[in-house]
């Protein structure tokens, strides 16, 4: 899990370069990007989100972009709370086309992970790149959160 401030400035470029190096050293690739707009009713993919996704798609042609639909983030929601987009290329330009309704690996049970994570307030312990730059002892890889999510997933599969 990686969180960054989405203003596209040199710190973001440095952060993305660090992340790419981190992934490459572990035999991984950045395969996608998710974006959550600041305002509840904003459901549009903005220019900054598109530029970030474009940069990822340059290195991973089969990447995807997810846009969190804030209006579907609710403990009562039974809908997938994001829209998915895939890149299409034309004349050296990348356009992002909306996909069919995304599916979850664990179906309706998978929707229960989000509210549980919110109840446990895990979002308060996310370390983003700004936190890391302020205090380099804090690491942006958020391994502790990954471990908790793995436990939730194990609970879904058992």
PDB file of C-alpha atoms in Angstrom:
ATOM      1  CA  UNK A   1       0.000   0.000   0.000  1.00  0.00           C
ATOM      2  CA  UNK A   2       1.494   3.324  -1.051  1.00  0.00           C
ATOM      3  CA  UNK A   3      -0.006   6.735  -0.491  1.00  0.00           C
ATOM      4  CA  UNK A   4       1.326   9.943  -1.977  1.00  0.00           C
ATOM      5  CA  UNK A   5       0.176  13.523  -2.169  1.00  0.00           C
ATOM      6  CA  UNK A   6      -0.941  13.760  -5.782  1.00  0.00           C
ATOM      7  CA  UNK A   7       0.400  17.182  -6.590  1.00  0.00           C
ATOM      8  CA  UNK A   8       2.740  16.486  -9.472  1.00  0.00           C
ATOM      9  CA  UNK A   9       5.958  18.077  -8.313  1.00  0.00           C
ATOM     10  CA  UNK A  10       9.586  16.929  -8.019  1.00  0.00           C
ATOM     11  CA  UNK A  11       8.943  15.134  -4.709  1.00  0.00           C
ATOM     12  CA  UNK A  12       6.378  12.965  -6.474  1.00  0.00           C
ATOM     13  CA  UNK A  13       8.824  12.127  -9.260  1.00  0.00           C
ATOM     14  CA  UNK A  14      11.419  11.143  -6.640  1.00  0.00           C
ATOM     15  CA  UNK A  15       8.810   9.054  -4.803  1.00  0.00           C
ATOM     16  CA  UNK A  16       7.750   7.212  -7.953  1.00  0.00           C
ATOM     17  CA  UNK A  17      11.391   6.560  -8.848  1.00  0.00           C
ATOM     18  CA  UNK A  18      12.007   5.117  -5.360  1.00  0.00           C
ATOM     19  CA  UNK A  19       8.932   2.933  -5.636  1.00  0.00           C
ATOM     20  CA  UNK A  20       9.919   1.655  -9.080  1.00  0.00           C
ATOM     21  CA  UNK A  21      13.398   0.789  -7.773  1.00  0.00           C
ATOM     22  CA  UNK A  22      11.912  -0.911  -4.700  1.00  0.00           C
ATOM     23  CA  UNK A  23       9.595  -3.011  -6.866  1.00  0.00           C
ATOM     24  CA  UNK A  24      12.267  -3.881  -9.423  1.00  0.00           C
ATOM     25  CA  UNK A  25      14.658  -5.071  -6.705  1.00  0.00           C
ATOM     26  CA  UNK A  26      11.944  -7.473  -5.521  1.00  0.00           C
ATOM     27  CA  UNK A  27      11.011  -8.773  -8.964  1.00  0.00           C
ATOM     28  CA  UNK A  28       7.764  -6.786  -9.018  1.00  0.00           C
ATOM     29  CA  UNK A  29       6.215  -4.133 -11.237  1.00  0.00           C
ATOM     30  CA  UNK A  30       3.876  -1.295 -10.495  1.00  0.00           C
ATOM     31  CA  UNK A  31       0.750  -2.616 -12.187  1.00  0.00           C
ATOM     32  CA  UNK A  32      -1.756   0.069 -11.446  1.00  0.00           C
ATOM     33  CA  UNK A  33      -2.825   3.127  -9.554  1.00  0.00           C
ATOM     34  CA  UNK A  34      -5.821   3.999  -7.448  1.00  0.00           C
ATOM     35  CA  UNK A  35      -7.053   7.505  -6.869  1.00  0.00           C
ATOM     36  CA  UNK A  36      -9.544   8.902  -4.381  1.00  0.00           C
ATOM     37  CA  UNK A  37     -10.808  12.424  -4.970  1.00  0.00           C
ATOM     38  CA  UNK A  38     -10.900  14.845  -2.078  1.00  0.00           C
ATOM     39  CA  UNK A  39     -14.575  15.752  -2.475  1.00  0.00           C
ATOM     40  CA  UNK A  40     -17.358  13.269  -1.809  1.00  0.00           C
ATOM     41  CA  UNK A  41     -19.290  13.909  -5.034  1.00  0.00           C
ATOM     42  CA  UNK A  42     -16.255  14.214  -7.325  1.00  0.00           C
ATOM     43  CA  UNK A  43     -16.300  11.080  -9.488  1.00  0.00           C
ATOM     44  CA  UNK A  44     -14.093  12.323 -12.328  1.00  0.00           C
ATOM     45  CA  UNK A  45     -10.584  11.204 -13.198  1.00  0.00           C
ATOM     46  CA  UNK A  46      -8.561  14.404 -13.107  1.00  0.00           C
ATOM     47  CA  UNK A  47      -5.441  15.470 -14.967  1.00  0.00           C
ATOM     48  CA  UNK A  48      -3.061  14.585 -12.138  1.00  0.00           C
ATOM     49  CA  UNK A  49      -4.481  11.067 -11.741  1.00  0.00           C
ATOM     50  CA  UNK A  50      -4.237  10.567 -15.498  1.00  0.00           C
ATOM     51  CA  UNK A  51      -0.605  11.742 -15.601  1.00  0.00           C
ATOM     52  CA  UNK A  52       0.334   9.333 -12.807  1.00  0.00           C
ATOM     53  CA  UNK A  53      -1.465   6.435 -14.493  1.00  0.00           C
ATOM     54  CA  UNK A  54       0.169   7.373 -17.828  1.00  0.00           C
ATOM     55  CA  UNK A  55       3.620   7.166 -16.240  1.00  0.00           C
ATOM     56  CA  UNK A  56       2.821   3.706 -14.852  1.00  0.00           C
ATOM     57  CA  UNK A  57       1.384   2.558 -18.199  1.00  0.00           C
ATOM     58  CA  UNK A  58       4.640   3.531 -19.935  1.00  0.00           C
ATOM     59  CA  UNK A  59       6.405   0.790 -17.961  1.00  0.00           C
ATOM     60  CA  UNK A  60       3.511  -1.649 -17.654  1.00  0.00           C
ATOM     61  CA  UNK A  61       1.265  -1.728 -20.745  1.00  0.00           C
ATOM     62  CA  UNK A  62      -1.313  -3.957 -19.017  1.00  0.00           C
ATOM     63  CA  UNK A  63      -1.761  -1.593 -16.074  1.00  0.00           C
ATOM     64  CA  UNK A  64      -5.043  -0.298 -14.741  1.00  0.00           C
ATOM     65  CA  UNK A  65      -6.360   2.715 -12.874  1.00  0.00           C
ATOM     66  CA  UNK A  66      -9.014   2.569 -10.186  1.00  0.00           C
ATOM     67  CA  UNK A  67     -11.043   5.585  -9.117  1.00  0.00           C
ATOM     68  CA  UNK A  68     -12.589   5.294  -5.683  1.00  0.00           C
ATOM     69  CA  UNK A  69     -16.273   6.216  -5.798  1.00  0.00           C
ATOM     70  CA  UNK A  70     -16.693   8.022  -2.496  1.00  0.00           C
ATOM     71  CA  UNK A  71     -20.478   7.844  -2.767  1.00  0.00           C
ATOM     72  CA  UNK A  72     -20.267   4.040  -2.471  1.00  0.00           C
ATOM     73  CA  UNK A  73     -17.991   4.012   0.573  1.00  0.00           C
ATOM     74  CA  UNK A  74     -20.456   2.990   3.219  1.00  0.00           C
ATOM     75  CA  UNK A  75     -20.893   0.197   5.701  1.00  0.00           C
ATOM     76  CA  UNK A  76     -24.231  -0.520   4.044  1.00  0.00           C
ATOM     77  CA  UNK A  77     -23.059  -0.467   0.425  1.00  0.00           C
ATOM     78  CA  UNK A  78     -23.257  -3.668  -1.563  1.00  0.00           C
ATOM     79  CA  UNK A  79     -21.645  -2.130  -4.653  1.00  0.00           C
ATOM     80  CA  UNK A  80     -17.983  -2.211  -5.605  1.00  0.00           C
ATOM     81  CA  UNK A  81     -16.730   1.212  -4.469  1.00  0.00           C
ATOM     82  CA  UNK A  82     -14.502   1.987  -7.443  1.00  0.00           C
ATOM     83  CA  UNK A  83     -14.515   2.386 -11.191  1.00  0.00           C
ATOM     84  CA  UNK A  84     -11.848   0.717 -13.280  1.00  0.00           C
ATOM     85  CA  UNK A  85     -10.053   2.052 -16.326  1.00  0.00           C
ATOM     86  CA  UNK A  86      -7.679   0.435 -18.817  1.00  0.00           C
ATOM     87  CA  UNK A  87      -5.233   2.209 -21.123  1.00  0.00           C
ATOM     88  CA  UNK A  88      -5.741   2.344 -24.867  1.00  0.00           C
ATOM     89  CA  UNK A  89      -3.000   3.667 -27.100  1.00  0.00           C
ATOM     90  CA  UNK A  90      -3.357   5.756 -30.211  1.00  0.00           C
ATOM     91  CA  UNK A  91      -0.645   7.814 -31.915  1.00  0.00           C
ATOM     92  CA  UNK A  92       1.730   7.614 -28.931  1.00  0.00           C
ATOM     93  CA  UNK A  93      -1.023   8.891 -26.645  1.00  0.00           C
ATOM     94  CA  UNK A  94      -2.634   6.975 -23.792  1.00  0.00           C
ATOM     95  CA  UNK A  95      -6.368   7.287 -23.238  1.00  0.00           C
ATOM     96  CA  UNK A  96      -8.088   5.716 -20.241  1.00  0.00           C
ATOM     97  CA  UNK A  97     -11.333   3.918 -21.018  1.00  0.00           C
ATOM     98  CA  UNK A  98     -13.834   2.869 -18.401  1.00  0.00           C
ATOM     99  CA  UNK A  99     -14.239  -0.903 -18.069  1.00  0.00           C
ATOM    100  CA  UNK A 100     -17.207  -3.010 -17.242  1.00  0.00           C
ATOM    101  CA  UNK A 101     -18.148  -3.237 -13.616  1.00  0.00           C
ATOM    102  CA  UNK A 102     -15.044  -4.532 -11.814  1.00  0.00           C
ATOM    103  CA  UNK A 103     -15.235  -7.850 -10.044  1.00  0.00           C
ATOM    104  CA  UNK A 104     -13.737  -8.715  -6.701  1.00  0.00           C
ATOM    105  CA  UNK A 105     -11.658 -11.812  -6.191  1.00  0.00           C
ATOM    106  CA  UNK A 106     -13.730 -12.802  -3.175  1.00  0.00           C
ATOM    107  CA  UNK A 107     -17.100 -11.591  -4.457  1.00  0.00           C
ATOM    108  CA  UNK A 108     -19.546 -10.011  -2.032  1.00  0.00           C
ATOM    109  CA  UNK A 109     -17.473 -11.247   0.915  1.00  0.00           C
ATOM    110  CA  UNK A 110     -14.645  -9.053  -0.386  1.00  0.00           C
ATOM    111  CA  UNK A 111     -16.761  -5.945   0.183  1.00  0.00           C
ATOM    112  CA  UNK A 112     -16.610  -6.638   3.926  1.00  0.00           C
ATOM    113  CA  UNK A 113     -12.863  -5.922   4.065  1.00  0.00           C
ATOM    114  CA  UNK A 114     -13.226  -2.154   3.562  1.00  0.00           C
ATOM    115  CA  UNK A 115     -15.663  -1.461   6.389  1.00  0.00           C
ATOM    116  CA  UNK A 116     -13.656  -3.666   8.758  1.00  0.00           C
ATOM    117  CA  UNK A 117     -10.491  -1.750   7.954  1.00  0.00           C
ATOM    118  CA  UNK A 118     -12.317   1.539   8.551  1.00  0.00           C
ATOM    119  CA  UNK A 119     -13.743   0.259  11.866  1.00  0.00           C
ATOM    120  CA  UNK A 120     -10.216  -0.620  12.987  1.00  0.00           C
ATOM    121  CA  UNK A 121      -9.074   2.838  11.805  1.00  0.00           C
ATOM    122  CA  UNK A 122      -6.116   1.435   9.869  1.00  0.00           C
ATOM    123  CA  UNK A 123      -6.202   4.466   7.604  1.00  0.00           C
ATOM    124  CA  UNK A 124      -4.839   6.507  10.520  1.00  0.00           C
ATOM    125  CA  UNK A 125      -1.616   4.501  10.500  1.00  0.00           C
ATOM    126  CA  UNK A 126      -0.832   4.846   6.780  1.00  0.00           C
ATOM    127  CA  UNK A 127       2.604   6.280   6.182  1.00  0.00           C
ATOM    128  CA  UNK A 128       2.844   8.272   2.972  1.00  0.00           C
ATOM    129  CA  UNK A 129       5.921   9.674   1.267  1.00  0.00           C
ATOM    130  CA  UNK A 130       5.512  13.045   2.983  1.00  0.00           C
ATOM    131  CA  UNK A 131       5.683  11.307   6.382  1.00  0.00           C
ATOM    132  CA  UNK A 132       8.748   9.376   5.205  1.00  0.00           C
ATOM    133  CA  UNK A 133      10.483  12.556   4.022  1.00  0.00           C
ATOM    134  CA  UNK A 134       9.763  14.193   7.396  1.00  0.00           C
ATOM    135  CA  UNK A 135      11.066  11.187   9.340  1.00  0.00           C
ATOM    136  CA  UNK A 136      13.039   8.591   7.389  1.00  0.00           C
ATOM    137  CA  UNK A 137      12.593   6.034  10.170  1.00  0.00           C
ATOM    138  CA  UNK A 138       8.964   5.771   8.984  1.00  0.00           C
ATOM    139  CA  UNK A 139       8.701   3.587   5.895  1.00  0.00           C
ATOM    140  CA  UNK A 140       6.148   4.118   3.138  1.00  0.00           C
ATOM    141  CA  UNK A 141       5.779   0.419   2.311  1.00  0.00           C
ATOM    142  CA  UNK A 142       3.108   0.047   5.032  1.00  0.00           C
ATOM    143  CA  UNK A 143       3.969  -3.607   5.679  1.00  0.00           C
ATOM    144  CA  UNK A 144       1.992  -3.623   8.937  1.00  0.00           C
ATOM    145  CA  UNK A 145      -1.170  -2.691   7.054  1.00  0.00           C
ATOM    146  CA  UNK A 146      -0.426  -5.299   4.389  1.00  0.00           C
ATOM    147  CA  UNK A 147      -0.226  -7.924   7.136  1.00  0.00           C
ATOM    148  CA  UNK A 148      -3.608  -6.914   8.559  1.00  0.00           C
ATOM    149  CA  UNK A 149      -5.183  -7.003   5.089  1.00  0.00           C
ATOM    150  CA  UNK A 150      -3.703 -10.483   4.552  1.00  0.00           C
ATOM    151  CA  UNK A 151      -5.393 -11.610   7.774  1.00  0.00           C
ATOM    152  CA  UNK A 152      -8.730 -10.279   6.522  1.00  0.00           C
ATOM    153  CA  UNK A 153      -8.249 -12.100   3.205  1.00  0.00           C
ATOM    154  CA  UNK A 154      -7.331 -15.330   5.000  1.00  0.00           C
ATOM    155  CA  UNK A 155     -10.546 -14.964   6.972  1.00  0.00           C
ATOM    156  CA  UNK A 156     -12.485 -14.725   3.708  1.00  0.00           C
ATOM    157  CA  UNK A 157     -10.896 -17.855   2.261  1.00  0.00           C
ATOM    158  CA  UNK A 158     -11.162 -20.077   5.314  1.00  0.00           C
TER     159      UNK A 158
END
